[in-house]
mmCIF file of C-alpha atoms in Angstrom:
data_model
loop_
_atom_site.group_PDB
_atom_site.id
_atom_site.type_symbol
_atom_site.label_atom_id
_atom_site.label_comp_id
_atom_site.label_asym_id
_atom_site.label_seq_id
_atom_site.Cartn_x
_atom_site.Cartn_y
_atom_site.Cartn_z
ATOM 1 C CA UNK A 1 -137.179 57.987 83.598
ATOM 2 C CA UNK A 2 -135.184 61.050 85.353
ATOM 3 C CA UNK A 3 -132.100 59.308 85.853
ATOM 4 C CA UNK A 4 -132.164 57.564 82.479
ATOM 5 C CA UNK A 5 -132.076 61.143 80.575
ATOM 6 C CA UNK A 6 -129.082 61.931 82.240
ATOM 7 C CA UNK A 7 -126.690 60.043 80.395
ATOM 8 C CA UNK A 8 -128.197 61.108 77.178
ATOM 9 C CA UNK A 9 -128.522 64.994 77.970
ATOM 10 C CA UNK A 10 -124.481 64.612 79.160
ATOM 11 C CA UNK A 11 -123.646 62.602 75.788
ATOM 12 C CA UNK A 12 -125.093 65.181 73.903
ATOM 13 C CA UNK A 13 -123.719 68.139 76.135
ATOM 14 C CA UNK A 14 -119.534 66.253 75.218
ATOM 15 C CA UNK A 15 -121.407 66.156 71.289
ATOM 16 C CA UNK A 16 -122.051 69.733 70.965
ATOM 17 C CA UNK A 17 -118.489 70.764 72.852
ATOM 18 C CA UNK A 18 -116.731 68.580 70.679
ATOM 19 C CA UNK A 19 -118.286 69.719 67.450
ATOM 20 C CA UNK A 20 -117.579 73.536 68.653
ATOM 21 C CA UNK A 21 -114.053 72.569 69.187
ATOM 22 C CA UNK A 22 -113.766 71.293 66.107
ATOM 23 C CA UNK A 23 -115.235 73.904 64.153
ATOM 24 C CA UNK A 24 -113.005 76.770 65.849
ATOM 25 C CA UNK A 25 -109.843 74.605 65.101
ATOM 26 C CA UNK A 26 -111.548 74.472 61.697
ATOM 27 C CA UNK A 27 -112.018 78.078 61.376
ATOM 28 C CA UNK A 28 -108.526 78.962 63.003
ATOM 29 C CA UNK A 29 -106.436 76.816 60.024
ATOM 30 C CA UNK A 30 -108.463 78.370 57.555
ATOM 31 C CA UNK A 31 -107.915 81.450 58.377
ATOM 32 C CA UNK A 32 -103.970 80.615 59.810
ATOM 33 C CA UNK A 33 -103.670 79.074 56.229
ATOM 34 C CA UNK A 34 -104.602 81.842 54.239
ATOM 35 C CA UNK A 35 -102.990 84.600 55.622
ATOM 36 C CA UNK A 36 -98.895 85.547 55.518
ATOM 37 C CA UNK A 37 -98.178 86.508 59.170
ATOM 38 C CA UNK A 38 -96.949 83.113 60.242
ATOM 39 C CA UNK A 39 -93.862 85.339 60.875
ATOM 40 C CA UNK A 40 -92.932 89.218 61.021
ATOM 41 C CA UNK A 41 -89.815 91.113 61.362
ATOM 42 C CA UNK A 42 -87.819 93.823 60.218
ATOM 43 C CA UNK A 43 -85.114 94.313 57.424
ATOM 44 C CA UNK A 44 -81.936 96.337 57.269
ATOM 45 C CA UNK A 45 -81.727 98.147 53.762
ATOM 46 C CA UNK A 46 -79.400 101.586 52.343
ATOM 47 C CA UNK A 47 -81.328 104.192 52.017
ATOM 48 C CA UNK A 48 -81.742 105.155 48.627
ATOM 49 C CA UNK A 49 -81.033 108.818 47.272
ATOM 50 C CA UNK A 50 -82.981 111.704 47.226
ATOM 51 C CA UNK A 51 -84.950 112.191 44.198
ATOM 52 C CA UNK A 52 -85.623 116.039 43.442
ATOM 53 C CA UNK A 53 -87.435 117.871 46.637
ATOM 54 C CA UNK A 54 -87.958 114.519 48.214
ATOM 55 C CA UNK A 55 -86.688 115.209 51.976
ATOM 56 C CA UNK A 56 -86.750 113.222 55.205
ATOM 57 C CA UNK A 57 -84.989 110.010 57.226
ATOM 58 C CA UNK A 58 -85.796 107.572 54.614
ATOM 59 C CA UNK A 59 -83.494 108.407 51.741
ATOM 60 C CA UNK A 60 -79.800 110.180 51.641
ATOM 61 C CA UNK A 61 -79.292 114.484 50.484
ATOM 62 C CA UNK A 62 -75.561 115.337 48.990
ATOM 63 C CA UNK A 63 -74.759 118.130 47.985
ATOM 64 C CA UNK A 64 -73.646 118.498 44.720
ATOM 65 C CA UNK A 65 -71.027 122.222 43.655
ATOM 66 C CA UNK A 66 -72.080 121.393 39.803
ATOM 67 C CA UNK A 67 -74.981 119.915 39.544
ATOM 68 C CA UNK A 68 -74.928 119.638 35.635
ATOM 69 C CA UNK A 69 -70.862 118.520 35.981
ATOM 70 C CA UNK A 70 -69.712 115.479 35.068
ATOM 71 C CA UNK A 71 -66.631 115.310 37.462
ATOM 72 C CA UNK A 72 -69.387 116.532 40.305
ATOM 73 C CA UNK A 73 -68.303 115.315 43.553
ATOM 74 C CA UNK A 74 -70.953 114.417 46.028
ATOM 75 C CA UNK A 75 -71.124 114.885 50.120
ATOM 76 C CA UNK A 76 -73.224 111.574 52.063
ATOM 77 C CA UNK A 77 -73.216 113.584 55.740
ATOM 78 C CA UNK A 78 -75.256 109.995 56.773
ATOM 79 C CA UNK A 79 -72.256 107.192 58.237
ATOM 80 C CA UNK A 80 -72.372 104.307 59.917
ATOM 81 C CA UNK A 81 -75.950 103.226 60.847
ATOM 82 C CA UNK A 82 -77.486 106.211 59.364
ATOM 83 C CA UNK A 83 -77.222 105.051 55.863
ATOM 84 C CA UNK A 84 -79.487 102.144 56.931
ATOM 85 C CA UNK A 85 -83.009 102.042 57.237
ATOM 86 C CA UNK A 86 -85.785 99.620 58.542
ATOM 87 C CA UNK A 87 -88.174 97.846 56.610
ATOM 88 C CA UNK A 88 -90.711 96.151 58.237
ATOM 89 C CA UNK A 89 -92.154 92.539 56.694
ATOM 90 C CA UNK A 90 -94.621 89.893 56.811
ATOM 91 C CA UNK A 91 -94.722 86.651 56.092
ATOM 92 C CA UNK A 92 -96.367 83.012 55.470
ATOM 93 C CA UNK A 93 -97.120 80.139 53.530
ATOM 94 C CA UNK A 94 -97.813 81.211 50.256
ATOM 95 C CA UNK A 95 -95.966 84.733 49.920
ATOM 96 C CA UNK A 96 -93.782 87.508 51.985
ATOM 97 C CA UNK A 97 -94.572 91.065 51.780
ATOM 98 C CA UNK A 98 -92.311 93.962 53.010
ATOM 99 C CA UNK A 99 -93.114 98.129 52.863
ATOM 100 C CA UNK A 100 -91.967 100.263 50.503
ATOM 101 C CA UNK A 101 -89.421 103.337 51.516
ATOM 102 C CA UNK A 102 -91.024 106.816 50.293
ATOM 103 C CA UNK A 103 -93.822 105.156 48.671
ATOM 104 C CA UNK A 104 -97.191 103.916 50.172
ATOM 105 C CA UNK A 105 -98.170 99.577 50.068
ATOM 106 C CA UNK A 106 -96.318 96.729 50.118
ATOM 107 C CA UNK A 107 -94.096 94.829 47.635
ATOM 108 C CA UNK A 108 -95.205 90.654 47.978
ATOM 109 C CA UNK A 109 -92.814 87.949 46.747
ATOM 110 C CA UNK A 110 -94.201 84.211 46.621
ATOM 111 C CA UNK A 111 -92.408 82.421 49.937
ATOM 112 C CA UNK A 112 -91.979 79.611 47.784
ATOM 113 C CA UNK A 113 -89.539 81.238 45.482
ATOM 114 C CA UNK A 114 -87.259 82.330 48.366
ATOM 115 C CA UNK A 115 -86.952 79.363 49.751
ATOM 116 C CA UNK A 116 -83.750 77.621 48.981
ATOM 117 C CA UNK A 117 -83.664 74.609 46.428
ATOM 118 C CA UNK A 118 -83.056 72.032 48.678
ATOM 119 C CA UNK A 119 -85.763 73.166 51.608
ATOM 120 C CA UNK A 120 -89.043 73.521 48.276
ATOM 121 C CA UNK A 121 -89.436 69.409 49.020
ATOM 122 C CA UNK A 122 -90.233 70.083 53.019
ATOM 123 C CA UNK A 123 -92.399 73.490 51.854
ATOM 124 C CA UNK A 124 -94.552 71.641 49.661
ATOM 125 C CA UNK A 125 -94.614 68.947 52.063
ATOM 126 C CA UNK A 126 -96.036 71.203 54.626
ATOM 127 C CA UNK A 127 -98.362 73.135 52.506
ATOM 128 C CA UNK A 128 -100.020 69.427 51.408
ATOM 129 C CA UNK A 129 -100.088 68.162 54.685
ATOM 130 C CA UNK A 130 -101.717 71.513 55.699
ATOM 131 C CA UNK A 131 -104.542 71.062 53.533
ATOM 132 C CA UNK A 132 -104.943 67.523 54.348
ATOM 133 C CA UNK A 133 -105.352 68.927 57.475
ATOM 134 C CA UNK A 134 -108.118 71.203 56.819
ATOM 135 C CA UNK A 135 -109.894 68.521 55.034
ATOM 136 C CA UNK A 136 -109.736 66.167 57.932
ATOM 137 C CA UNK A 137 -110.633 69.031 60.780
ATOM 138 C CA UNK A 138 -113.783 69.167 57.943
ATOM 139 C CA UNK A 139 -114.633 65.687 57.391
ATOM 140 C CA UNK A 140 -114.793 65.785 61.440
ATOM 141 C CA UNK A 141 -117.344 68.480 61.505
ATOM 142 C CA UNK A 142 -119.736 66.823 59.193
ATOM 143 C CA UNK A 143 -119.660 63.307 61.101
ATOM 144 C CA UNK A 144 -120.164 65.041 64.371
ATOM 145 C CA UNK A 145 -123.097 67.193 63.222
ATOM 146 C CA UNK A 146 -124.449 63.997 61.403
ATOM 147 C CA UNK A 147 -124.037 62.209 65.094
ATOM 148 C CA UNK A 148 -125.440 65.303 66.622
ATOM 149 C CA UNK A 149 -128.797 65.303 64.455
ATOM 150 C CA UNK A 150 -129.467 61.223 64.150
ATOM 151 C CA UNK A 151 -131.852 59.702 65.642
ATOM 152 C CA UNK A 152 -131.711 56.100 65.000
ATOM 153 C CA UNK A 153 -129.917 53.316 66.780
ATOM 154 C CA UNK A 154 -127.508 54.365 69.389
ATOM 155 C CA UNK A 155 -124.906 51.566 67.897
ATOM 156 C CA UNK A 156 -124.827 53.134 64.278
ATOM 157 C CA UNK A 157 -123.934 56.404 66.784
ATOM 158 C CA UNK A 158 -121.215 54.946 68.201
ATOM 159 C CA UNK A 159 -119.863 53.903 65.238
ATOM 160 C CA UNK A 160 -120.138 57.290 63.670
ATOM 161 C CA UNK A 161 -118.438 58.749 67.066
ATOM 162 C CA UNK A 162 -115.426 56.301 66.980
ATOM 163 C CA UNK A 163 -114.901 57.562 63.387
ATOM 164 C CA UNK A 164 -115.104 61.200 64.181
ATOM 165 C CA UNK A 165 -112.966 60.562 66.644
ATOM 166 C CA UNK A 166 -110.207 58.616 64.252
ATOM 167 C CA UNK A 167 -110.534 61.427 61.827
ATOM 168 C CA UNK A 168 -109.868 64.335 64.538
ATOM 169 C CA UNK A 169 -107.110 62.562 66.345
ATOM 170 C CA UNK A 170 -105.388 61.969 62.521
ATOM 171 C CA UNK A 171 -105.834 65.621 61.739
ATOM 172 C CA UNK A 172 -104.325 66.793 64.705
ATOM 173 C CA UNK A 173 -101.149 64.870 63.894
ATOM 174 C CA UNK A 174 -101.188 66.314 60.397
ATOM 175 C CA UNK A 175 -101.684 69.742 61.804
ATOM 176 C CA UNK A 176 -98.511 69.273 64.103
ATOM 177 C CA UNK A 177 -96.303 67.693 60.992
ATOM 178 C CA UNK A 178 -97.129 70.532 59.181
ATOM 179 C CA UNK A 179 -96.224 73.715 62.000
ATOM 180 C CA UNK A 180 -92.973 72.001 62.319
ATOM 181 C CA UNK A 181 -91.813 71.583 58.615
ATOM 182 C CA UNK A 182 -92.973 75.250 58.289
ATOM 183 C CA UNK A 183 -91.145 76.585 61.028
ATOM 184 C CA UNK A 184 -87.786 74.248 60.144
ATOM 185 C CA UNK A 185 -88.050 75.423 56.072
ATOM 186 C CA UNK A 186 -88.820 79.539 57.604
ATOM 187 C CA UNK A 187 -85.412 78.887 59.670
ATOM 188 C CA UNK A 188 -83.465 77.857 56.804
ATOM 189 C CA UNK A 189 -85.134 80.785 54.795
ATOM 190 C CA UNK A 190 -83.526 83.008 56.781
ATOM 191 C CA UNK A 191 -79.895 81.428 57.008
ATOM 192 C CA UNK A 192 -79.525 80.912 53.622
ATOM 193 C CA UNK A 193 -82.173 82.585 51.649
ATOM 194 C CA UNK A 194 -81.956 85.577 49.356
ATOM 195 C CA UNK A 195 -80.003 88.259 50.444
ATOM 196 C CA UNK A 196 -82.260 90.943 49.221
ATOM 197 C CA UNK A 197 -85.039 89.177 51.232
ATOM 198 C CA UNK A 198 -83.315 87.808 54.822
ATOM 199 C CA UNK A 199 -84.678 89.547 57.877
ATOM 200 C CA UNK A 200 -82.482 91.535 60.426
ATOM 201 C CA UNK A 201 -84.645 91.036 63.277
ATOM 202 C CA UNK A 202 -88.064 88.229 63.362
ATOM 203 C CA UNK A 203 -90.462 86.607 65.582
ATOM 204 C CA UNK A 204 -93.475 84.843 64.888
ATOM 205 C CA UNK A 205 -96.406 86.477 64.082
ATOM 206 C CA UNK A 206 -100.339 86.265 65.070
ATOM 207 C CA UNK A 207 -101.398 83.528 62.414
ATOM 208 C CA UNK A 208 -98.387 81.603 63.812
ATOM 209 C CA UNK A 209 -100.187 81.515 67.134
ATOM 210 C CA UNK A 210 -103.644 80.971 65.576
ATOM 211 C CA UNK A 211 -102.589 77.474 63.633
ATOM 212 C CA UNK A 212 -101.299 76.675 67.208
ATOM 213 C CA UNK A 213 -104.172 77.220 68.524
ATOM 214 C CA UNK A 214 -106.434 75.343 65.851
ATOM 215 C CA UNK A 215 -104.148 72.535 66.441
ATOM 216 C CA UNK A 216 -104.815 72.505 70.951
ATOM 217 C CA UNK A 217 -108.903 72.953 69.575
ATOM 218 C CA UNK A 218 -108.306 69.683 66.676
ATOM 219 C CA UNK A 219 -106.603 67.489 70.105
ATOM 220 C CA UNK A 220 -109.378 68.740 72.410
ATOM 221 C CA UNK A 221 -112.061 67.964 69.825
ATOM 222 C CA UNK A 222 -110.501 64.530 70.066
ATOM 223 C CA UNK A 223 -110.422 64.087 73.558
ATOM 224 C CA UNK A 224 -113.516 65.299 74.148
ATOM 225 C CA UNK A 225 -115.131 62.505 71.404
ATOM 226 C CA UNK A 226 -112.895 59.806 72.804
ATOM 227 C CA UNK A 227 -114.143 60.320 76.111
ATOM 228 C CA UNK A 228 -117.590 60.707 75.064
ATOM 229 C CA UNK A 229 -117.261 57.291 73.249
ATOM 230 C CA UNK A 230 -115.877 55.597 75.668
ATOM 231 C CA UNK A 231 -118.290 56.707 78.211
ATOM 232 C CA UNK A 232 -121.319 55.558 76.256
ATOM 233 C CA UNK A 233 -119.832 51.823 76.251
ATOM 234 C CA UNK A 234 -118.755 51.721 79.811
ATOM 235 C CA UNK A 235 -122.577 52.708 80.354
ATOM 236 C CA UNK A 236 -123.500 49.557 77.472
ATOM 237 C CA UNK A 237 -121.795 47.308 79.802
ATOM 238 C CA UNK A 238 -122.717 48.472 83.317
ATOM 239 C CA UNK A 239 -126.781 48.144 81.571
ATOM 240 C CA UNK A 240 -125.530 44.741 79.712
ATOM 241 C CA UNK A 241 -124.396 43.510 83.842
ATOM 242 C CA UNK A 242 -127.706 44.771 85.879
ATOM 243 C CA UNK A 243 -129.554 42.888 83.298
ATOM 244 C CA UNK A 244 -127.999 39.822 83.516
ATOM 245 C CA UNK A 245 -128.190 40.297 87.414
ATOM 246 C CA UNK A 246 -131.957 40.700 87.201
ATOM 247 C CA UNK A 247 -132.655 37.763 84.680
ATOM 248 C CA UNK A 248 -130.605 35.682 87.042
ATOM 249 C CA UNK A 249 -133.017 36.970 89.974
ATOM 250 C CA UNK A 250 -135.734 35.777 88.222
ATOM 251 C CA UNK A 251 -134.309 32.177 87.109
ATOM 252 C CA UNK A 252 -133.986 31.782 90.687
ATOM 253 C CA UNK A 253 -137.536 32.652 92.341
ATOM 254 C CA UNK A 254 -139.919 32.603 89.425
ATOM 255 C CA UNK A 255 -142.917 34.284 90.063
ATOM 256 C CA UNK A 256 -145.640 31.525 90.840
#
């Protein structure tokens, strides 16, 4: 009896490491998906004016012989880079957000509407096959929790296992469609998007490396079931061939 447990506590040890796979690479595009730090960066603006006793880095003094003139001429001391300031931004799928000089929070434009005319097609191309994504990682999750808590005949198992399995590997590909068109359509964005919008200096941000990383969990999910499944019917056949061996035993010396 020992030796025959085996097998089954191992299946179900691959069952419960594929589901938690899954369900972080679940959790990761969720959150990846959601959130507009796929990519961050800075961009070069001209400081605005002074506004009455404002004062600081972040906007330009003059000085002004007549302030109530109308032929008033007016000093900028600030040249070259000086005049320029930095403005950091964020941003993702669904919107880009960038800080406000002299003023506290963020001002957050939808991505979509930045993006040039002829790059929307591969946007919403990626944003669909994103969600098709997340719906696959969790159609995966509830047939390998369903495999995990039945019972009943190993085959209707297996069958559920080879489906999961389908599913996961599917998603994955979706998932990995999806980062690319994003990061191709971003690219563009920044060659030939709005000039009031494109970044002086970028790289890609945390949720960037999170849908990366949901998409390594969604292929190890898959390997993991794979293996398991194909384990389980290497073990069929190995039991299917030691009892044919032992019927043939018997057909030979019957017991008298």
């Amino acid at each position: 009896r020992m030796p025959a447990s085996i097998p089954e506590a191992d299946g179900r040890h691959r069952a419960s490491a594929a589901f938690s796979l899954s369900f972080l690479s679940l959790v990761f595009s969720i959150t990846a998906f959601s959130s507009s730090y796929w990519c961050e960066g800075t961009r070069k603006v001209a400081k605005p004016f002074c506004k009455g006793d404002s004062k600081g880095d972040l906007c330009i003094r003059f000085n002004s012989p007549d302030g109530n003139g109308s032929q008033a001429v007016q000093y900028i001391w600030e040249t070259g880079d000086d005049k320029f300031v930095e403005k950091r931004f964020h941003a993702g799928i669904w919107y880009s957000c960038e800080e406000m000089i002299n003023e506290d929070g963020e001002k957050c434009r939808s991505f979509i509407s930045l993006t040039p005319a002829s790059d929307r097609g591969v946007l919403w191309l990626s944003i669909v096959a994103e969600l098709l994504y997340v719906l696959l990682l969790l159609t995966g999750n509830i047939l390998m929790s369903v495999e995990m808590c039945y019972y009943s005949s190993v085959i209707d198992g297996l069958k559920i296992n080879a489906f999961s399995a389908v599913v996961t590997v599917l998603a994955g590909l979706l998932g990995m469609v999806a980062h690319m068109m994003y990061t191709t359509v971003f690219q563009m964005t920044v060659n030939l998007g709005p000039e009031d919008w494109r970044p002086h200096t970028w790289d890609y941000g945390w949720s960037y490396g999170l849908a990366w990383t949901s998409f390594a969990c969604c292929m190890a999910a898959a390997v993991t079931t794979i293996n398991k499944y194909t384990k389980t019917i290497l073990e069929f056949k190995h039991k299917r061939k030691k009892l044919e061996r032992s019927f043939r035993i018997q057909y030979k010396f019957p017991d008298h």
